[in-house]
């Protein structure tokens, strides 16, 4: 009996570990941005908004929706006042789930059929999964922000946490606090 439990536990841990490696190694790459796309950006670290603003500047007909309490004031985010008219901000969302709800409301109100999701590479899968559950008729392209500039220990922690949260979300758990 102990042997079966030990073997089962080891197999589970091995599968979990290999799944984590696969989760990391198969991270989506940035899809092609189309001229009239709307960028949706989730706040959460200091790299996401500057990354999205660079894309916004390259595509003069795109617009941007920033979701999250870290969005701050437009003047603090984007110094270039010429871009202000192309950016909308949601400051209600405190979690990824709340981001998905607010983004969905905005996208449905605007009747968009395609958006480009911008968030950290370790966060992109779960954010897209939550959006897909609410925007099943909208194409959700992705453009993950690389996290390689983070210290290794921070990067490993974030990838690990997101892997666990992604598994939970995939199984139907949508913790309102995450």
mmCIF file of C-alpha atoms in Angstrom:
data_model
loop_
_atom_site.group_PDB
_atom_site.id
_atom_site.type_symbol
_atom_site.label_atom_id
_atom_site.label_comp_id
_atom_site.label_asym_id
_atom_site.label_seq_id
_atom_site.Cartn_x
_atom_site.Cartn_y
_atom_site.Cartn_z
ATOM 1 C CA UNK A 1 0.000 0.000 0.000
ATOM 2 C CA UNK A 2 2.817 2.420 0.905
ATOM 3 C CA UNK A 3 4.618 1.478 -2.307
ATOM 4 C CA UNK A 4 1.592 2.336 -4.462
ATOM 5 C CA UNK A 5 1.122 5.655 -2.696
ATOM 6 C CA UNK A 6 4.809 6.515 -3.045
ATOM 7 C CA UNK A 7 4.886 5.595 -6.744
ATOM 8 C CA UNK A 8 1.660 7.525 -7.413
ATOM 9 C CA UNK A 9 3.030 10.571 -5.598
ATOM 10 C CA UNK A 10 6.298 10.435 -7.507
ATOM 11 C CA UNK A 11 4.479 10.069 -10.836
ATOM 12 C CA UNK A 12 2.252 13.021 -9.969
ATOM 13 C CA UNK A 13 5.253 15.183 -9.030
ATOM 14 C CA UNK A 14 7.089 14.173 -12.192
ATOM 15 C CA UNK A 15 4.051 14.971 -14.353
ATOM 16 C CA UNK A 16 3.586 18.298 -12.545
ATOM 17 C CA UNK A 17 7.267 19.197 -13.019
ATOM 18 C CA UNK A 18 7.309 18.198 -16.697
ATOM 19 C CA UNK A 19 4.058 20.116 -17.229
ATOM 20 C CA UNK A 20 5.712 23.202 -15.754
ATOM 21 C CA UNK A 21 8.629 22.880 -18.148
ATOM 22 C CA UNK A 22 6.226 22.484 -21.064
ATOM 23 C CA UNK A 23 4.236 25.515 -19.832
ATOM 24 C CA UNK A 24 7.417 27.602 -19.923
ATOM 25 C CA UNK A 25 8.868 26.232 -23.173
ATOM 26 C CA UNK A 26 5.684 26.674 -25.196
ATOM 27 C CA UNK A 27 5.035 30.299 -24.303
ATOM 28 C CA UNK A 28 3.186 32.055 -27.139
ATOM 29 C CA UNK A 29 5.075 34.618 -29.190
ATOM 30 C CA UNK A 30 3.767 38.003 -30.237
ATOM 31 C CA UNK A 31 1.287 37.675 -33.081
ATOM 32 C CA UNK A 32 1.148 40.138 -35.916
ATOM 33 C CA UNK A 33 -0.420 43.455 -34.920
ATOM 34 C CA UNK A 34 -2.979 44.629 -37.464
ATOM 35 C CA UNK A 35 -3.432 48.354 -38.234
ATOM 36 C CA UNK A 36 -6.823 48.722 -36.520
ATOM 37 C CA UNK A 37 -6.229 46.424 -33.549
ATOM 38 C CA UNK A 38 -7.054 47.410 -30.004
ATOM 39 C CA UNK A 39 -4.339 46.621 -27.504
ATOM 40 C CA UNK A 40 -5.589 45.504 -24.082
ATOM 41 C CA UNK A 41 -2.942 45.773 -21.393
ATOM 42 C CA UNK A 42 -3.060 44.294 -17.915
ATOM 43 C CA UNK A 43 -1.122 46.175 -15.265
ATOM 44 C CA UNK A 44 0.932 44.190 -12.806
ATOM 45 C CA UNK A 45 4.563 45.045 -13.267
ATOM 46 C CA UNK A 46 6.505 47.998 -14.569
ATOM 47 C CA UNK A 47 7.301 46.452 -17.948
ATOM 48 C CA UNK A 48 3.843 45.962 -19.472
ATOM 49 C CA UNK A 49 2.657 49.520 -20.104
ATOM 50 C CA UNK A 50 5.953 50.843 -21.556
ATOM 51 C CA UNK A 51 6.074 47.780 -23.839
ATOM 52 C CA UNK A 52 2.507 48.432 -25.022
ATOM 53 C CA UNK A 53 3.159 52.163 -25.552
ATOM 54 C CA UNK A 54 6.053 51.289 -27.887
ATOM 55 C CA UNK A 55 3.653 49.167 -29.948
ATOM 56 C CA UNK A 56 1.014 51.909 -29.867
ATOM 57 C CA UNK A 57 3.530 54.400 -31.279
ATOM 58 C CA UNK A 58 4.424 52.033 -34.153
ATOM 59 C CA UNK A 59 0.792 51.570 -35.199
ATOM 60 C CA UNK A 60 -0.912 54.978 -35.504
ATOM 61 C CA UNK A 61 -4.435 53.569 -35.999
ATOM 62 C CA UNK A 62 -4.406 51.263 -32.982
ATOM 63 C CA UNK A 63 -6.044 52.121 -29.680
ATOM 64 C CA UNK A 64 -5.247 50.879 -26.188
ATOM 65 C CA UNK A 65 -7.271 49.864 -23.139
ATOM 66 C CA UNK A 66 -5.292 49.580 -19.890
ATOM 67 C CA UNK A 67 -6.892 47.510 -17.150
ATOM 68 C CA UNK A 68 -5.824 47.508 -13.523
ATOM 69 C CA UNK A 69 -5.240 49.621 -10.469
ATOM 70 C CA UNK A 70 -1.621 50.102 -11.459
ATOM 71 C CA UNK A 71 -2.704 52.114 -14.473
ATOM 72 C CA UNK A 72 -2.383 55.455 -12.694
ATOM 73 C CA UNK A 73 -2.941 58.744 -14.461
ATOM 74 C CA UNK A 74 -2.507 59.037 -18.200
ATOM 75 C CA UNK A 75 0.123 61.770 -17.893
ATOM 76 C CA UNK A 76 2.202 59.496 -15.644
ATOM 77 C CA UNK A 77 1.959 56.583 -18.063
ATOM 78 C CA UNK A 78 2.430 58.264 -21.407
ATOM 79 C CA UNK A 79 4.341 61.501 -21.666
ATOM 80 C CA UNK A 80 3.442 61.862 -25.337
ATOM 81 C CA UNK A 81 0.144 63.800 -25.220
ATOM 82 C CA UNK A 82 -0.537 62.923 -28.871
ATOM 83 C CA UNK A 83 -1.300 59.360 -27.733
ATOM 84 C CA UNK A 84 -3.748 60.279 -24.965
ATOM 85 C CA UNK A 85 -6.814 60.243 -27.213
ATOM 86 C CA UNK A 86 -6.083 56.643 -28.190
ATOM 87 C CA UNK A 87 -5.910 55.299 -24.625
ATOM 88 C CA UNK A 88 -8.697 54.341 -22.217
ATOM 89 C CA UNK A 89 -8.016 53.316 -18.627
ATOM 90 C CA UNK A 90 -9.883 51.036 -16.214
ATOM 91 C CA UNK A 91 -8.751 51.553 -12.635
ATOM 92 C CA UNK A 92 -11.341 49.295 -10.975
ATOM 93 C CA UNK A 93 -9.699 45.937 -11.609
ATOM 94 C CA UNK A 94 -7.480 44.544 -8.884
ATOM 95 C CA UNK A 95 -7.148 40.946 -10.099
ATOM 96 C CA UNK A 96 -6.716 39.103 -13.378
ATOM 97 C CA UNK A 97 -10.303 37.910 -13.144
ATOM 98 C CA UNK A 98 -11.546 41.503 -12.658
ATOM 99 C CA UNK A 99 -9.341 42.579 -15.591
ATOM 100 C CA UNK A 100 -11.080 40.009 -17.779
ATOM 101 C CA UNK A 101 -14.521 41.241 -16.706
ATOM 102 C CA UNK A 102 -13.734 44.923 -17.368
ATOM 103 C CA UNK A 103 -11.976 44.200 -20.665
ATOM 104 C CA UNK A 104 -14.921 42.069 -21.785
ATOM 105 C CA UNK A 105 -17.394 44.844 -20.985
ATOM 106 C CA UNK A 106 -15.303 47.344 -22.941
ATOM 107 C CA UNK A 107 -14.757 45.050 -25.954
ATOM 108 C CA UNK A 108 -18.430 44.081 -26.170
ATOM 109 C CA UNK A 109 -19.536 47.712 -25.821
ATOM 110 C CA UNK A 110 -17.198 48.710 -28.658
ATOM 111 C CA UNK A 111 -18.191 45.649 -30.701
ATOM 112 C CA UNK A 112 -14.588 44.659 -31.426
ATOM 113 C CA UNK A 113 -13.978 41.348 -33.171
ATOM 114 C CA UNK A 114 -10.229 41.224 -32.451
ATOM 115 C CA UNK A 115 -8.004 42.438 -29.631
ATOM 116 C CA UNK A 116 -4.330 42.048 -28.805
ATOM 117 C CA UNK A 117 -3.680 41.016 -25.213
ATOM 118 C CA UNK A 118 -0.499 42.406 -23.684
ATOM 119 C CA UNK A 119 0.723 41.117 -20.346
ATOM 120 C CA UNK A 120 3.840 39.396 -19.033
ATOM 121 C CA UNK A 121 4.947 36.186 -20.724
ATOM 122 C CA UNK A 122 4.381 34.170 -17.549
ATOM 123 C CA UNK A 123 0.829 35.611 -17.226
ATOM 124 C CA UNK A 124 -0.353 35.538 -20.857
ATOM 125 C CA UNK A 125 -1.936 32.074 -20.883
ATOM 126 C CA UNK A 126 -4.155 32.525 -17.835
ATOM 127 C CA UNK A 127 -5.199 36.043 -18.845
ATOM 128 C CA UNK A 128 -6.131 34.790 -22.325
ATOM 129 C CA UNK A 129 -7.987 31.792 -20.885
ATOM 130 C CA UNK A 130 -10.103 34.053 -18.656
ATOM 131 C CA UNK A 131 -10.856 36.377 -21.581
ATOM 132 C CA UNK A 132 -11.743 33.501 -23.898
ATOM 133 C CA UNK A 133 -14.365 32.332 -21.411
ATOM 134 C CA UNK A 134 -16.132 35.695 -21.756
ATOM 135 C CA UNK A 135 -15.280 36.772 -25.305
ATOM 136 C CA UNK A 136 -15.833 33.541 -27.225
ATOM 137 C CA UNK A 137 -16.715 35.419 -30.450
ATOM 138 C CA UNK A 138 -13.677 37.706 -30.308
ATOM 139 C CA UNK A 139 -10.250 36.796 -31.650
ATOM 140 C CA UNK A 140 -7.699 37.253 -28.889
ATOM 141 C CA UNK A 141 -4.225 37.716 -30.310
ATOM 142 C CA UNK A 142 -1.374 37.843 -27.815
ATOM 143 C CA UNK A 143 1.803 39.810 -27.429
ATOM 144 C CA UNK A 144 3.596 38.704 -24.262
ATOM 145 C CA UNK A 145 6.037 41.027 -22.537
ATOM 146 C CA UNK A 146 9.350 39.198 -21.990
ATOM 147 C CA UNK A 147 10.320 38.791 -18.338
ATOM 148 C CA UNK A 148 14.007 38.030 -18.891
ATOM 149 C CA UNK A 149 15.026 41.332 -17.257
ATOM 150 C CA UNK A 150 13.660 40.183 -13.895
ATOM 151 C CA UNK A 151 16.096 38.552 -11.451
ATOM 152 C CA UNK A 152 16.163 34.780 -11.928
ATOM 153 C CA UNK A 153 14.632 33.985 -8.532
ATOM 154 C CA UNK A 154 11.722 36.410 -9.136
ATOM 155 C CA UNK A 155 11.177 35.049 -12.644
ATOM 156 C CA UNK A 156 11.097 31.442 -11.405
ATOM 157 C CA UNK A 157 8.669 32.360 -8.638
ATOM 158 C CA UNK A 158 6.312 34.147 -11.034
ATOM 159 C CA UNK A 159 6.423 31.369 -13.634
ATOM 160 C CA UNK A 160 5.744 28.770 -10.938
ATOM 161 C CA UNK A 161 2.830 30.685 -9.415
ATOM 162 C CA UNK A 162 1.281 31.347 -12.814
ATOM 163 C CA UNK A 163 1.607 27.691 -13.763
ATOM 164 C CA UNK A 164 -0.347 26.674 -10.651
ATOM 165 C CA UNK A 165 -2.934 29.429 -11.204
ATOM 166 C CA UNK A 166 -3.275 28.444 -14.869
ATOM 167 C CA UNK A 167 -3.902 24.821 -13.918
ATOM 168 C CA UNK A 168 -6.576 25.933 -11.459
ATOM 169 C CA UNK A 169 -8.209 28.210 -14.022
ATOM 170 C CA UNK A 170 -8.095 25.415 -16.616
ATOM 171 C CA UNK A 171 -9.940 23.188 -14.165
ATOM 172 C CA UNK A 172 -12.650 25.798 -13.745
ATOM 173 C CA UNK A 173 -11.480 27.611 -10.634
ATOM 174 C CA UNK A 174 -11.688 31.359 -11.100
ATOM 175 C CA UNK A 175 -10.615 32.754 -7.773
ATOM 176 C CA UNK A 176 -11.958 36.270 -7.702
ATOM 177 C CA UNK A 177 -8.878 37.355 -5.764
ATOM 178 C CA UNK A 178 -6.356 36.296 -8.421
#
